[in-house]
Amino acid sequence: MVNSVELMYIKDLGVRTEESNQAVISTRQHRLMGASHIVVAGFLSRRMGRGMSGLLSLGRGARRKAQPAIIVALALTLGGCASRPGPELLVPVATAPGTKSSSIYVATNRKRDTPSQNVFTAEPANTLNFAKFTIAIPPNHQPGNIEWPEGAPDPRVSFATTDQAVLTSTEFRKAVALSQQSSRQGKKQNVLIFVHGYNNNFQESLYRLAQIDADTGFNGIPVLFAWPSQGDVAGYGADKEAAANSRDSLIELLTMVTNSPQVGEIMVVAHSMGCMVTAEALRELRISRRDRVIARLGRVVLAAPDIDVDVFQSQVQAIGPLNPPLTVLVSKDDAALRLSSFIGGSGVRVGALDIENPRVRDAALKAKVRIIDISQLQSPDGGMRHDRLFSLAALYPQLERRPAAERQGFGAFLFDAANARPIPVNQSPAN
């Protein structure tokens, strides 16, 4: 629990006393779910005296002065709550009747704590490391959520690791691709590559992909690209640097997978700061004329991108139109991205774009990208509204049954959660 001194500190930052408990609850939910975003910071910033709009109107110098107070408040608040899931969750336990299993393959530029074990640190590695995990999904699983163990993992009621293995590069290649014989028979293996966001430790990103795999029922191999996030709410700057330095490692993975003739459709899904890693990888592939790698990719989905709009515009211009079109999932009420804009001292983030703005719609048409507002969906992280991607996963089977024109057109769309379909908004070019 957060003590009275910490609550008073929050109050000093402008949070109303009666709402301090909600900040604590929101933080605890984040710690248990391992969400990849700023938790209490968005809540605090909404409740400060001037409000979020007032914060965003400050000059960069004023923002820099305010940052230490916000980070201290985050550290104080998070310090009293439940601990983050640690490497002990990766120790296999016996499976249980009624569970489902998700086999996750891992390619990571995190350094191994011990070369022969699957314990990964927040330090960058010189080469990609590979692994495989089997995660049990409990019978009581609710779509969009991760049922974190409250004590020892018990697959009857929580996510749990039931098997794991250290893989070499060769073993990873063979596992992700089907045999040559299967390829000659016309069978190919589909691959889903997930790139996590800010403030994720390894365990959190691994279990998140297991949740996505379980909810989507993806018919293929799920692969986690785990970059060395600090897994610390106060580590935004360090994570941003680590994300930038992970571009070439993601390119290596994409090249490895696309080089295999046994691999069929390749889907890339990135969240939050992971979108920056992905966009930069695509940009570098294009400007270095490795077009074949990009051509082999299927759908590329950037969810809640923590990318400055001006930076993204230059990235998209360099990458060019994709087939199918690049899909960008946005929510204009994403509180985490508003705070990211404040901390970074820069403009609006792509993931918080408003599709009602004619300029946004016009830009989507001109760039031939697919921008979808998913704000109708519930977000597992509650008031932060940054994790709607993970609720969308459960609707994936319904989306796949929609006509191709609804799934692949470019422009601006509003996602109709009740009917699991994107609806085009007024796409007349801006005057």
mmCIF file with all atom_site columns, C-alpha atoms in Angstrom, residues 44-126:
data_model
loop_
_atom_site.group_PDB
_atom_site.id
_atom_site.type_symbol
_atom_site.label_atom_id
_atom_site.label_alt_id
_atom_site.label_comp_id
_atom_site.label_asym_id
_atom_site.label_entity_id
_atom_site.label_seq_id
_atom_site.pdbx_PDB_ins_code
_atom_site.Cartn_x
_atom_site.Cartn_y
_atom_site.Cartn_z
_atom_site.occupancy
_atom_site.B_iso_or_equiv
_atom_site.pdbx_formal_charge
_atom_site.auth_seq_id
_atom_site.auth_comp_id
_atom_site.auth_asym_id
_atom_site.auth_atom_id
_atom_site.pdbx_PDB_model_num
ATOM 1  C CA . LEU A 1 44  ? -1.675 12.597  -12.081 1.00 0.00 ? 44  LEU A CA 1
ATOM 2  C CA . SER A 1 45  ? -1.346 14.821  -15.112 1.00 0.00 ? 45  SER A CA 1
ATOM 3  C CA . ARG A 1 46  ? -5.089 14.765  -15.728 1.00 0.00 ? 46  ARG A CA 1
ATOM 4  C CA . ARG A 1 47  ? -5.674 15.897  -12.157 1.00 0.00 ? 47  ARG A CA 1
ATOM 5  C CA . MET A 1 48  ? -3.065 18.606  -11.882 1.00 0.00 ? 48  MET A CA 1
ATOM 6  C CA . GLY A 1 49  ? -4.413 22.089  -11.364 1.00 0.00 ? 49  GLY A CA 1
ATOM 7  C CA . ARG A 1 50  ? -3.935 23.237  -14.947 1.00 0.00 ? 50  ARG A CA 1
ATOM 8  C CA . GLY A 1 51  ? -5.099 19.934  -16.470 1.00 0.00 ? 51  GLY A CA 1
ATOM 9  C CA . MET A 1 52  ? -3.482 18.040  -19.339 1.00 0.00 ? 52  MET A CA 1
ATOM 10 C CA . SER A 1 53  ? -4.125 20.803  -21.848 1.00 0.00 ? 53  SER A CA 1
ATOM 11 C CA . GLY A 1 54  ? -2.351 23.217  -19.526 1.00 0.00 ? 54  GLY A CA 1
ATOM 12 C CA . LEU A 1 55  ? 0.624  20.912  -19.224 1.00 0.00 ? 55  LEU A CA 1
ATOM 13 C CA . LEU A 1 56  ? 0.929  20.524  -22.969 1.00 0.00 ? 56  LEU A CA 1
ATOM 14 C CA . SER A 1 57  ? 0.860  24.298  -23.390 1.00 0.00 ? 57  SER A CA 1
ATOM 15 C CA . LEU A 1 58  ? 3.981  24.735  -21.256 1.00 0.00 ? 58  LEU A CA 1
ATOM 16 C CA . GLY A 1 59  ? 7.240  25.532  -22.974 1.00 0.00 ? 59  GLY A CA 1
ATOM 17 C CA . ARG A 1 60  ? 9.955  22.895  -23.133 1.00 0.00 ? 60  ARG A CA 1
ATOM 18 C CA . GLY A 1 61  ? 11.917 24.515  -20.333 1.00 0.00 ? 61  GLY A CA 1
ATOM 19 C CA . ALA A 1 62  ? 8.908  24.453  -18.020 1.00 0.00 ? 62  ALA A CA 1
ATOM 20 C CA . ARG A 1 63  ? 8.243  20.848  -18.952 1.00 0.00 ? 63  ARG A CA 1
ATOM 21 C CA . ARG A 1 64  ? 11.793 19.838  -18.120 1.00 0.00 ? 64  ARG A CA 1
ATOM 22 C CA . LYS A 1 65  ? 11.457 21.495  -14.710 1.00 0.00 ? 65  LYS A CA 1
ATOM 23 C CA . ALA A 1 66  ? 8.198  19.621  -14.065 1.00 0.00 ? 66  ALA A CA 1
ATOM 24 C CA . GLN A 1 67  ? 9.527  16.221  -15.123 1.00 0.00 ? 67  GLN A CA 1
ATOM 25 C CA . PRO A 1 68  ? 11.493 15.410  -11.929 1.00 0.00 ? 68  PRO A CA 1
ATOM 26 C CA . ALA A 1 69  ? 8.413  15.981  -9.757  1.00 0.00 ? 69  ALA A CA 1
ATOM 27 C CA . ILE A 1 70  ? 6.340  13.635  -11.907 1.00 0.00 ? 70  ILE A CA 1
ATOM 28 C CA . ILE A 1 71  ? 9.015  10.940  -11.940 1.00 0.00 ? 71  ILE A CA 1
ATOM 29 C CA . VAL A 1 72  ? 9.433  11.167  -8.163  1.00 0.00 ? 72  VAL A CA 1
ATOM 30 C CA . ALA A 1 73  ? 5.667  10.853  -7.709  1.00 0.00 ? 73  ALA A CA 1
ATOM 31 C CA . LEU A 1 74  ? 5.655  7.792   -9.935  1.00 0.00 ? 74  LEU A CA 1
ATOM 32 C CA . ALA A 1 75  ? 8.502  6.191   -8.027  1.00 0.00 ? 75  ALA A CA 1
ATOM 33 C CA . LEU A 1 76  ? 6.839  6.867   -4.664  1.00 0.00 ? 76  LEU A CA 1
ATOM 34 C CA . THR A 1 77  ? 3.511  5.520   -5.794  1.00 0.00 ? 77  THR A CA 1
ATOM 35 C CA . LEU A 1 78  ? 4.845  2.416   -7.529  1.00 0.00 ? 78  LEU A CA 1
ATOM 36 C CA . GLY A 1 79  ? 7.223  1.646   -4.707  1.00 0.00 ? 79  GLY A CA 1
ATOM 37 C CA . GLY A 1 80  ? 4.433  0.685   -2.325  1.00 0.00 ? 80  GLY A CA 1
ATOM 38 C CA . CYS A 1 81  ? 2.553  -1.659  -4.643  1.00 0.00 ? 81  CYS A CA 1
ATOM 39 C CA . ALA A 1 82  ? 2.846  -5.258  -5.744  1.00 0.00 ? 82  ALA A CA 1
ATOM 40 C CA . SER A 1 83  ? 6.154  -6.280  -7.284  1.00 0.00 ? 83  SER A CA 1
ATOM 41 C CA . ARG A 1 84  ? 6.625  -6.836  -10.998 1.00 0.00 ? 84  ARG A CA 1
ATOM 42 C CA . PRO A 1 85  ? 6.640  -10.417 -12.292 1.00 0.00 ? 85  PRO A CA 1
ATOM 43 C CA . GLY A 1 86  ? 10.211 -11.696 -12.091 1.00 0.00 ? 86  GLY A CA 1
ATOM 44 C CA . PRO A 1 87  ? 12.171 -14.493 -13.772 1.00 0.00 ? 87  PRO A CA 1
ATOM 45 C CA . GLU A 1 88  ? 10.738 -16.992 -11.286 1.00 0.00 ? 88  GLU A CA 1
ATOM 46 C CA . LEU A 1 89  ? 7.651  -17.020 -13.525 1.00 0.00 ? 89  LEU A CA 1
ATOM 47 C CA . LEU A 1 90  ? 9.769  -18.646 -16.227 1.00 0.00 ? 90  LEU A CA 1
ATOM 48 C CA . VAL A 1 91  ? 10.451 -21.771 -14.140 1.00 0.00 ? 91  VAL A CA 1
ATOM 49 C CA . PRO A 1 92  ? 8.269  -24.560 -15.604 1.00 0.00 ? 92  PRO A CA 1
ATOM 50 C CA . VAL A 1 93  ? 5.454  -26.020 -13.513 1.00 0.00 ? 93  VAL A CA 1
ATOM 51 C CA . ALA A 1 94  ? 3.230  -29.009 -14.212 1.00 0.00 ? 94  ALA A CA 1
ATOM 52 C CA . THR A 1 95  ? 0.296  -28.366 -16.514 1.00 0.00 ? 95  THR A CA 1
ATOM 53 C CA . ALA A 1 96  ? -3.311 -28.894 -15.421 1.00 0.00 ? 96  ALA A CA 1
ATOM 54 C CA . PRO A 1 97  ? -6.490 -30.269 -17.033 1.00 0.00 ? 97  PRO A CA 1
ATOM 55 C CA . GLY A 1 98  ? -8.644 -27.782 -18.908 1.00 0.00 ? 98  GLY A CA 1
ATOM 56 C CA . THR A 1 99  ? -5.834 -25.393 -19.818 1.00 0.00 ? 99  THR A CA 1
ATOM 57 C CA . LYS A 1 100 ? -4.789 -24.302 -23.272 1.00 0.00 ? 100 LYS A CA 1
ATOM 58 C CA . SER A 1 101 ? -1.166 -23.953 -24.290 1.00 0.00 ? 101 SER A CA 1
ATOM 59 C CA . SER A 1 102 ? 0.586  -21.237 -26.250 1.00 0.00 ? 102 SER A CA 1
ATOM 60 C CA . SER A 1 103 ? 4.035  -21.962 -27.687 1.00 0.00 ? 103 SER A CA 1
ATOM 61 C CA . ILE A 1 104 ? 6.006  -18.724 -27.975 1.00 0.00 ? 104 ILE A CA 1
ATOM 62 C CA . TYR A 1 105 ? 9.304  -18.393 -29.804 1.00 0.00 ? 105 TYR A CA 1
ATOM 63 C CA . VAL A 1 106 ? 11.613 -15.576 -28.762 1.00 0.00 ? 106 VAL A CA 1
ATOM 64 C CA . ALA A 1 107 ? 14.235 -13.530 -30.570 1.00 0.00 ? 107 ALA A CA 1
ATOM 65 C CA . THR A 1 108 ? 15.713 -10.917 -28.266 1.00 0.00 ? 108 THR A CA 1
ATOM 66 C CA . ASN A 1 109 ? 18.607 -8.488  -28.111 1.00 0.00 ? 109 ASN A CA 1
ATOM 67 C CA . ARG A 1 110 ? 18.453 -8.636  -24.324 1.00 0.00 ? 110 ARG A CA 1
ATOM 68 C CA . LYS A 1 111 ? 21.538 -10.111 -22.671 1.00 0.00 ? 111 LYS A CA 1
ATOM 69 C CA . ARG A 1 112 ? 21.212 -13.471 -20.923 1.00 0.00 ? 112 ARG A CA 1
ATOM 70 C CA . ASP A 1 113 ? 22.015 -13.439 -17.230 1.00 0.00 ? 113 ASP A CA 1
ATOM 71 C CA . THR A 1 114 ? 23.610 -16.866 -17.712 1.00 0.00 ? 114 THR A CA 1
ATOM 72 C CA . PRO A 1 115 ? 24.448 -18.156 -21.218 1.00 0.00 ? 115 PRO A CA 1
ATOM 73 C CA . SER A 1 116 ? 22.749 -21.511 -20.668 1.00 0.00 ? 116 SER A CA 1
ATOM 74 C CA . GLN A 1 117 ? 19.529 -20.167 -19.138 1.00 0.00 ? 117 GLN A CA 1
ATOM 75 C CA . ASN A 1 118 ? 16.507 -18.159 -20.232 1.00 0.00 ? 118 ASN A CA 1
ATOM 76 C CA . VAL A 1 119 ? 16.853 -15.336 -17.739 1.00 0.00 ? 119 VAL A CA 1
ATOM 77 C CA . PHE A 1 120 ? 17.154 -12.040 -19.602 1.00 0.00 ? 120 PHE A CA 1
ATOM 78 C CA . THR A 1 121 ? 18.417 -8.730  -18.271 1.00 0.00 ? 121 THR A CA 1
ATOM 79 C CA . ALA A 1 122 ? 17.742 -5.149  -19.358 1.00 0.00 ? 122 ALA A CA 1
ATOM 80 C CA . GLU A 1 123 ? 21.242 -4.936  -20.855 1.00 0.00 ? 123 GLU A CA 1
ATOM 81 C CA . PRO A 1 124 ? 21.632 -5.095  -24.647 1.00 0.00 ? 124 PRO A CA 1
ATOM 82 C CA . ALA A 1 125 ? 23.275 -8.137  -26.192 1.00 0.00 ? 125 ALA A CA 1
ATOM 83 C CA . ASN A 1 126 ? 25.711 -8.059  -29.108 1.00 0.00 ? 126 ASN A CA 1
#
